[in-house]
Coordinates of C-alpha atoms and ligand atoms in Angstrom, one line a residue:
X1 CA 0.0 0.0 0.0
X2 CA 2.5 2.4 0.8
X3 CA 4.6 2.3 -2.5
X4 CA 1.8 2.0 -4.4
X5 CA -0.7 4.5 -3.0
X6 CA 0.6 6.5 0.2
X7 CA -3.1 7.8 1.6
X8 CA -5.6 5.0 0.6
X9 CA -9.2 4.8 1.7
X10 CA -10.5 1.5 3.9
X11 CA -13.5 0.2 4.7
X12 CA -12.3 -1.8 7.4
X13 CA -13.0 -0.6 11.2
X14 CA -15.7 1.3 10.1
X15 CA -14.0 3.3 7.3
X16 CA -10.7 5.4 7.6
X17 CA -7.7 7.0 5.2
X18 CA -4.5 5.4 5.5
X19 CA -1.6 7.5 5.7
X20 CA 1.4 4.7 4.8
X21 CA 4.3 7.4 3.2
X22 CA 7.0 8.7 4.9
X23 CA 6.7 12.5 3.5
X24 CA 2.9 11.9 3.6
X25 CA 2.7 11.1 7.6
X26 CA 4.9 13.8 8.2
X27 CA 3.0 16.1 6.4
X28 CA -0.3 14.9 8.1
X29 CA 1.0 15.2 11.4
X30 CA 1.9 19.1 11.1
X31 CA -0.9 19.5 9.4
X32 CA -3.1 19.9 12.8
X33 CA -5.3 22.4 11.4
X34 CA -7.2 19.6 8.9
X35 CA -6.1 16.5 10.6
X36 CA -7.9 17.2 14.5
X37 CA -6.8 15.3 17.9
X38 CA -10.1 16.6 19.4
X39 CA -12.8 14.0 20.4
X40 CA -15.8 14.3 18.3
X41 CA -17.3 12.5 21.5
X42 CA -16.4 12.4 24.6
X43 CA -16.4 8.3 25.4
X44 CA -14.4 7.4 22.3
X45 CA -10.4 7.8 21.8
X46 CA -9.7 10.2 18.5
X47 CA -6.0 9.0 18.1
X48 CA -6.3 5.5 17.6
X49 CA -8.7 3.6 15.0
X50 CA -11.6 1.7 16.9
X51 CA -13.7 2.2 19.7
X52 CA -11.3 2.5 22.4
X53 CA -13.6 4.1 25.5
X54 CA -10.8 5.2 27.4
X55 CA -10.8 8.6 29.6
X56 CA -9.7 12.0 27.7
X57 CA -5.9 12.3 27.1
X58 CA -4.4 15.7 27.7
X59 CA -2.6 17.4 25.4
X60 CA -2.8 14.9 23.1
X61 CA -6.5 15.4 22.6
X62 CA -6.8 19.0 22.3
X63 CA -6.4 21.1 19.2
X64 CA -4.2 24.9 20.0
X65 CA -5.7 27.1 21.4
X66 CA -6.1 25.2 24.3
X67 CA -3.3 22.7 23.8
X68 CA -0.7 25.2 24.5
X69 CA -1.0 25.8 28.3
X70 CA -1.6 22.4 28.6
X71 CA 1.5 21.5 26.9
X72 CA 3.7 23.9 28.6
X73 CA 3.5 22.7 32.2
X74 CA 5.0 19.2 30.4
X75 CA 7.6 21.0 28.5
X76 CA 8.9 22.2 31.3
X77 CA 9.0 19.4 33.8
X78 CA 10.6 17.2 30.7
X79 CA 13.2 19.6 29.4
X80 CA 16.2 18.5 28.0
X81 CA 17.8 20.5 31.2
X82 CA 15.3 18.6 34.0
X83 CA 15.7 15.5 32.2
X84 CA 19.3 15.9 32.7
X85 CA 18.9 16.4 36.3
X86 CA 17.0 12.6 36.8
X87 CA 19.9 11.2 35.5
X88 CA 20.9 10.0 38.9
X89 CA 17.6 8.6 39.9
X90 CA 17.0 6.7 36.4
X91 CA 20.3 5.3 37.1
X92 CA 19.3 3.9 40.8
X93 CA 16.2 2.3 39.7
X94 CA 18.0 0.6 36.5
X95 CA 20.2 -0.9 39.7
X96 CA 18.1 -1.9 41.8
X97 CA 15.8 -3.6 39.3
X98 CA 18.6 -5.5 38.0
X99 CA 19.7 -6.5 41.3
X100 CA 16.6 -7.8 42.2
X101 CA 17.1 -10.9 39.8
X102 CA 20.7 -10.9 39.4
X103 CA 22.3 -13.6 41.4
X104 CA 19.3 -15.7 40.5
X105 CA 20.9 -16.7 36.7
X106 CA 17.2 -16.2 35.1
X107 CA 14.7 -14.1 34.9
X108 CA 12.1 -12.5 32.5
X109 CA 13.4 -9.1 31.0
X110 CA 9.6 -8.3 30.4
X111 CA 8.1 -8.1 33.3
X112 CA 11.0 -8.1 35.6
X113 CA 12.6 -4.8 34.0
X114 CA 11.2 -3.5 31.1
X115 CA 7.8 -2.8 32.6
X116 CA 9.2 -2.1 36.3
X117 CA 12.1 0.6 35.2
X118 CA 9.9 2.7 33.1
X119 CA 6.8 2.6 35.7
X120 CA 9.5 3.2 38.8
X121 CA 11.3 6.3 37.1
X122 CA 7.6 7.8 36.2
X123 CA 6.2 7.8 39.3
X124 CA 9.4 8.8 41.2
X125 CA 9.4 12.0 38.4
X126 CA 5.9 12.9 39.6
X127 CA 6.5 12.4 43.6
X128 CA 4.1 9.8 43.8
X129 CA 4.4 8.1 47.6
X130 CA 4.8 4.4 48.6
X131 CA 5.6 1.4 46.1
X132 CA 2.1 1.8 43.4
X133 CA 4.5 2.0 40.5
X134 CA 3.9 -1.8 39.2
X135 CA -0.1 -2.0 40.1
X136 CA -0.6 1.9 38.3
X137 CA 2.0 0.5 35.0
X138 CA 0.1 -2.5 34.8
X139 CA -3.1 -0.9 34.1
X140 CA -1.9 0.1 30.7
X141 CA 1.0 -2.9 30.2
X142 CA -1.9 -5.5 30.8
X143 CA -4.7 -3.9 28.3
X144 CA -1.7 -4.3 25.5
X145 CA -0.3 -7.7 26.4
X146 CA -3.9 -9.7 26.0
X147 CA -6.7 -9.8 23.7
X148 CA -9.6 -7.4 23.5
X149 CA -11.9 -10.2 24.6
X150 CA -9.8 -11.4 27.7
X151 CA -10.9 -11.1 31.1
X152 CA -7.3 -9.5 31.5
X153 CA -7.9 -6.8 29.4
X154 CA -11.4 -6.3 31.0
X155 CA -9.8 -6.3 34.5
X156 CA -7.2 -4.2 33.3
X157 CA -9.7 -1.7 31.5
X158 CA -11.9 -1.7 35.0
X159 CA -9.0 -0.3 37.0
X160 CA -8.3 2.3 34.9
X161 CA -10.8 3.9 37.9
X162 CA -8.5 3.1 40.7
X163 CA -5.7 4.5 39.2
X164 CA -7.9 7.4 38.2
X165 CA -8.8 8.1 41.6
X166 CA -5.4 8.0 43.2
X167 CA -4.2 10.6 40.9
X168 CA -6.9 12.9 42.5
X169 CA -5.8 11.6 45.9
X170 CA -2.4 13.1 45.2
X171 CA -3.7 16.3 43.1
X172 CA -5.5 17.2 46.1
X173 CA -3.3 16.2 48.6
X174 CA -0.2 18.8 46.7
X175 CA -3.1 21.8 46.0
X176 CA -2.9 21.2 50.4
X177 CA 0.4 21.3 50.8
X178 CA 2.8 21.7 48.1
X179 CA 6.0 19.9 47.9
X180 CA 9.1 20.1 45.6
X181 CA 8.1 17.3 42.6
X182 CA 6.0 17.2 39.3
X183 CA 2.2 16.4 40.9
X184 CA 3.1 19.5 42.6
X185 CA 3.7 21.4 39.3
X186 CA 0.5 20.4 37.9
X187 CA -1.9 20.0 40.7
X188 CA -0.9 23.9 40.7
X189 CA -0.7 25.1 37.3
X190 CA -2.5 28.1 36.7
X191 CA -3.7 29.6 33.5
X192 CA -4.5 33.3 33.2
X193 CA -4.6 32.9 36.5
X194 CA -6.9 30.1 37.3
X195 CA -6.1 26.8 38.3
X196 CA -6.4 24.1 36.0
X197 CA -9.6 21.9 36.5
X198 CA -8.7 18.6 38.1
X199 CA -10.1 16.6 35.6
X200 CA -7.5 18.1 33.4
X201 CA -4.6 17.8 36.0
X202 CA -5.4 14.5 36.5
X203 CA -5.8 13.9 32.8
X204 CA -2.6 15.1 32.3
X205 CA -0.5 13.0 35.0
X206 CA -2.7 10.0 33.2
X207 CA -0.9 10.6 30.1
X208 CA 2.2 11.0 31.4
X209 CA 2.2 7.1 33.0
X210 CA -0.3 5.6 29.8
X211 CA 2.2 7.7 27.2
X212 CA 5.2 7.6 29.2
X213 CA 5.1 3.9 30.4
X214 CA 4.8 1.0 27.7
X215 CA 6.1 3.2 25.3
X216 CA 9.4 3.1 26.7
X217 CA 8.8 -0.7 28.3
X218 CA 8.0 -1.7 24.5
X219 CA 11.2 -0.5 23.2
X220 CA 13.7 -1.8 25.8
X221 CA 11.9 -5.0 25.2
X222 CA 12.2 -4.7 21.3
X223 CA 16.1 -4.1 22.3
X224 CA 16.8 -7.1 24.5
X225 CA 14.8 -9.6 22.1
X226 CA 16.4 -8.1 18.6
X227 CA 19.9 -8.3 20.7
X228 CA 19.0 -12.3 21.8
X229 CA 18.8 -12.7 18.1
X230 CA 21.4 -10.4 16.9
X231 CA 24.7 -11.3 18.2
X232 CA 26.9 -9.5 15.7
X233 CA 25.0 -6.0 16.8
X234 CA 25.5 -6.9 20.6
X235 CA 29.2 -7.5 19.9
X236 CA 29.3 -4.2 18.1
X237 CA 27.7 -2.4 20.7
X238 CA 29.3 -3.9 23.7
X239 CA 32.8 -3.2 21.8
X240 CA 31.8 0.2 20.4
X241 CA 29.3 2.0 23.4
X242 CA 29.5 5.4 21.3
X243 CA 27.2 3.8 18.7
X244 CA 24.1 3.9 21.2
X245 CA 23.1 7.2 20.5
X246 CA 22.9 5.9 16.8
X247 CA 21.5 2.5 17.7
X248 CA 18.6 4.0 20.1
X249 CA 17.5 6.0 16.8
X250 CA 17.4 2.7 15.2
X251 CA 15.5 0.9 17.5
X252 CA 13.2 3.5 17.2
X253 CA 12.6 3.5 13.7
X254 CA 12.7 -0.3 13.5
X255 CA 10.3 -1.3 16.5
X256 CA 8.2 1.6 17.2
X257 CA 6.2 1.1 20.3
X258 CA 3.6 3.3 18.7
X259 CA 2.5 2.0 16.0
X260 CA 0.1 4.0 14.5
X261 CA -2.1 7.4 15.6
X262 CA -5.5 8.4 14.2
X263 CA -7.1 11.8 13.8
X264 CA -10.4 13.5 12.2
X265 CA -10.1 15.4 8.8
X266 CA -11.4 18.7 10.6
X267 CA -12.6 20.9 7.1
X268 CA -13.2 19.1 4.0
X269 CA -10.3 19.4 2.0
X270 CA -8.1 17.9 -0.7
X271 CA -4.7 15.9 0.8
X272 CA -1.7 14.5 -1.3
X273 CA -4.3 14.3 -4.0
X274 CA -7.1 12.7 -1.8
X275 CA -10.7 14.3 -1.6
X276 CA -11.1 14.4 2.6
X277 CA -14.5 15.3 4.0
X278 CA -15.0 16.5 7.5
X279 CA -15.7 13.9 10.2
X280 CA -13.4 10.7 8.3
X281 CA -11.1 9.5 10.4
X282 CA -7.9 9.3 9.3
X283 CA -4.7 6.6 10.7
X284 CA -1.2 7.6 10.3
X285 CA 1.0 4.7 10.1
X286 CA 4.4 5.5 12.0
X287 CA 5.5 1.9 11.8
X288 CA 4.7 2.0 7.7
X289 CA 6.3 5.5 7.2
X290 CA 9.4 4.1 9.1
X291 CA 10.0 1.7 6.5
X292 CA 9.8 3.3 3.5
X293 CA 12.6 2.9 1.4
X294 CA 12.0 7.2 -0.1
X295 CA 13.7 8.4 3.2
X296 CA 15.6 5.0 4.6
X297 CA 17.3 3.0 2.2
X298 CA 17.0 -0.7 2.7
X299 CA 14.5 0.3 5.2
X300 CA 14.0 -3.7 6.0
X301 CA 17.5 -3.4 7.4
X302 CA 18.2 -2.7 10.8
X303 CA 21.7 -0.6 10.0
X304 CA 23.0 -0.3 13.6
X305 CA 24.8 3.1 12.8
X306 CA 22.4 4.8 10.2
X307 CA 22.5 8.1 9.4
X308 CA 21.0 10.1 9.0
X309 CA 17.3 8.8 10.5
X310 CA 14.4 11.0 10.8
X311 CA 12.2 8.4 12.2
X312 CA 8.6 9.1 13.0
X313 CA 8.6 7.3 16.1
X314 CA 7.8 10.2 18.6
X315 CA 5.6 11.5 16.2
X316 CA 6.2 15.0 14.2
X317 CA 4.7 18.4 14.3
X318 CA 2.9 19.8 17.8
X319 CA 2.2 16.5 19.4
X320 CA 5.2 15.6 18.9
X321 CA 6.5 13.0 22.2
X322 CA 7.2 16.0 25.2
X323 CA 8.6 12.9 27.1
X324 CA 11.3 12.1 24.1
X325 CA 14.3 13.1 26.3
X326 CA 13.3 10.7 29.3
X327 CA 12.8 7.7 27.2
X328 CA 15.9 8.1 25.5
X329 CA 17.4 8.6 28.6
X330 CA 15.9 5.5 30.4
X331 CA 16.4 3.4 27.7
X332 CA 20.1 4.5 27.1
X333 CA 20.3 3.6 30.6
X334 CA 18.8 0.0 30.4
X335 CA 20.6 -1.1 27.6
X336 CA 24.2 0.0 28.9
X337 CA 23.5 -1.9 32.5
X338 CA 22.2 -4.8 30.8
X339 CA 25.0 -5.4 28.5
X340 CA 27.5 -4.4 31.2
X341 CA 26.0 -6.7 33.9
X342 CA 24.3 -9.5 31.7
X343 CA 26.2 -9.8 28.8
X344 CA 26.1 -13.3 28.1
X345 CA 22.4 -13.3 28.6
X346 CA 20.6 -15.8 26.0
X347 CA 16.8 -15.0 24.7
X348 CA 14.9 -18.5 25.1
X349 CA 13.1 -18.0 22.2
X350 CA 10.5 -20.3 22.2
X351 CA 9.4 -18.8 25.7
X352 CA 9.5 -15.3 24.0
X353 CA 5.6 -13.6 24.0
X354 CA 4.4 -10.5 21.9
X355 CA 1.5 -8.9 22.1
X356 CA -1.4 -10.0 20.4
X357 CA -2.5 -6.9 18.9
X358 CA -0.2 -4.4 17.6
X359 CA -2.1 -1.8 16.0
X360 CA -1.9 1.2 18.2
X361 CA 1.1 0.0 21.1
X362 CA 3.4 -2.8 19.9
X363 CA 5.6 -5.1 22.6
X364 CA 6.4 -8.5 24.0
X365 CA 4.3 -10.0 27.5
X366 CA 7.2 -12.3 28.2
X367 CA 10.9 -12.7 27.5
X368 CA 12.4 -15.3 29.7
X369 CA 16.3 -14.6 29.7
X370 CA 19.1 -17.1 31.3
X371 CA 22.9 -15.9 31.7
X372 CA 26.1 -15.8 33.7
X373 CA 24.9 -14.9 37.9
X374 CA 26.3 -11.6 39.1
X375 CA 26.8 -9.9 42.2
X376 CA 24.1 -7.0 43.2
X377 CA 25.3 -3.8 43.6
X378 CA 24.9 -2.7 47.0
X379 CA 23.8 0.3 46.0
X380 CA 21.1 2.1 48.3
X381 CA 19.2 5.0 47.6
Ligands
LIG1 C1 9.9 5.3 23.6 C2 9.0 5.9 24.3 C3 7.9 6.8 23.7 C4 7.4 6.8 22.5 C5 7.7 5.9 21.3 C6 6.4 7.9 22.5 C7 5.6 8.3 21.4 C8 4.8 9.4 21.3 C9 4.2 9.8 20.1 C10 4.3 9.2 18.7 C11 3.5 11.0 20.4 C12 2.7 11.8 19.4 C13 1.2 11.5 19.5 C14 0.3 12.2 18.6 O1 0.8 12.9 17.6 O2 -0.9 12.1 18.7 C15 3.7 11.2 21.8 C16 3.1 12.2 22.5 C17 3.2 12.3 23.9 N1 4.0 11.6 24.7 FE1 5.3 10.1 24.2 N2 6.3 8.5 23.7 C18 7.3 7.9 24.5 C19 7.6 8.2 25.8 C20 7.0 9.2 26.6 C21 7.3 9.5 27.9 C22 8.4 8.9 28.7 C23 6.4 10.5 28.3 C24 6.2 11.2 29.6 C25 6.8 10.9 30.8 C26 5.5 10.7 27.2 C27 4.5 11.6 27.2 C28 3.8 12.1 26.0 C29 2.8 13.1 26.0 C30 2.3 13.9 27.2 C31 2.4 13.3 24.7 C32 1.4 14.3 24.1 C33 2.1 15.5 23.7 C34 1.2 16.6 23.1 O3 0.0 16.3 22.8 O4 1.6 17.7 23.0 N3 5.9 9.9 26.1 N4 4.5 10.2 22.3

């Protein structure tokens, strides 16, 4: 589809455009003005395909004006400089995860680190009290690792309201008494001088763990099962740690944990020669646009040093991912402690679990690992 007709029309899941081109997804995401992220109502998700009733998404589902404030207090709690400053803490939790498993020779690189670094470094970042980092990432980890019709995903789905609630717990609890961390920053954030509504604050930490969570899980996973089966890029890697700026950009564009993002054509209007009425609904494919072979040649490679790559992967234009530097940072992190204190560690493949649907978030449930025992670290926090 995408080399023979970049924006194609569907009929399947109830009718959209497909937006499979590299220059064409690009295009469409900066194009905000006729492709929306608003809701046309309120139940239903407008940046994914389906009926996905999940609870508003802020800033992602807001058009400007009102997306700016609401993007500002992120911008500024996940700046290049304030990312910078977590450096330490990202660095403890990587530790102390691995040490939890480390002496015992196996262990599975799923659930026992991919999912608990990214949900222990968000909920550090906003302040969040006491140890609810695995049950609050596992609200959103669960709904992508089983099947729509699984009681999982329905259990999952139900306690999107607990976590819901405790976010309003803490919003509340830091418009009482402020203290030095993130929920802080938002519980607080005032525009033209009013307080934000706390359906939006909480809305907005919400995004920050569903965004900022199996996102990031996804591609350290992606990382530690492509280098199970690539041992020639895990000896270039291990030899060469300079190329990991380059590789992280690869494992980007090759395995990006978000697949695809939808939107609504906004004013009927012609696009890369396509007749768009108000109201369709329109998916951008970022895991087609990374592969085609107009802007990455041999795009079916994974080219451990390629440059240059202007992957898709945190999206393009105003939405573009406000929690880029983080990931990068935790995942940088991951990778370089896993090959450093696991480096013999083998991938049983047959044990290895992806998720059953990958249309919107794409990952791996289970990735049962053996190597070499090692000592923890002693490190405390
Ligand atoms: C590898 C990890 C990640 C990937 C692949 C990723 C991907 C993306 C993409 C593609 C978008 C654009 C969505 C759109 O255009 O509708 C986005 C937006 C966003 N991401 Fe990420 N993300 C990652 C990590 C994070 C982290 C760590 C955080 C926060 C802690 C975060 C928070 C957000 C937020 C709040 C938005 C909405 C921004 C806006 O609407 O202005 N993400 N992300």
């Amino acid at each position: 589809v995408r080399n023979t007709c970049p924006v194609s029309w569907t009929s399947l899941n109830g009718g959209h455009w497909t937006i499979a081109g590299y220059e064409e997804a690009g295009q469409a995401f900066r194009n905000w003005e006729l492709f929306s992220s608003e809701r046309t109502d309120s139940e239903t998700s407008a940046i994914s395909i389906g009926a996905a009733r999940i609870p508003l998404m802020l800033p992602e589902e807001v058009d400007p004006p009102r997306w700016y404030p609401l993007r500002r207090v992120l911008a500024e709690v996940l700046s290049p400089a304030a990312v910078e400053r977590m450096k330490p803490r990202v660095d403890y939790w990587v530790t102390t995860v691995i040490d939890r498993f480390i002496q015992r020779g196996k262990a599975d690189l799923a659930a026992e680190f991919s999912v608990a670094v990214p949900s222990l470094v968000t909920l550090d970042w906003l302040g969040w009290p006491g140890d609810e980092a695995a049950e609050a990432a596992s609200v959103y980890h669960d709904m992508s690792k089983h099947p729509h019709d699984a009681p999982e995903y329905t259990t999952a789905a139900a306690r999107f309201g607990w976590l819901r609630s405790r976010v309003v717990d803490e919003l509340v609890a830091r418009r009482e008494h402020t203290q030095d961390d993130v929920l802080s920053v938002i519980a607080n954030y005032e525009v033209d001088g009013v307080l934000l509504p706390m359906d939006e604050a909480a809305s907005i930490v919400l995004l920050t763990i569903g965004g900022g969570v199996d996102t990031t899980t996804s591609l350290i996973s992606a990382a530690i099962v492509h280098l199970g089966a690539h041992p020639e890029d895990r000896r270039q890697l291990m030899a060469d740690p300079s190329l990991l700026d380059a590789a992280t950009e690869e494992f980007l564009r090759f395995y990006p944990p978000a697949r695809t993002h939808a939107r609504t054509v906004a004013v009927d209007g012609e696009f890369a020669g396509a007749e768009m009425c108000a109201g369709d609904r329109v998916l951008i494919s970022e895991a087609s646009a990374n592969r085609d072979d107009r802007e990455f040649p041999n795009a079916e490679q994974f080219v451990i040093d390629r440059s240059p790559n202007r992957h898709v992967s945190f999206g393009v234009g105003i939405h573009r991912c406000v929690g880029s530097h983080l990931a990068r940072l935790e995942f940088k992190t991951s990778i370089t402690e896993i090959l450093r204190r696991l480096p013999d560690f083998v991938v049983d493949d047959a044990g290895v679990v992806e998720y059953p649907n990958w249309s919107v978030i794409g990952g791996w449930g289970t990735i049962p690992v053996t190597f070499t025992p090692g000592p923890v670290s002693g490190r405390q926090g």
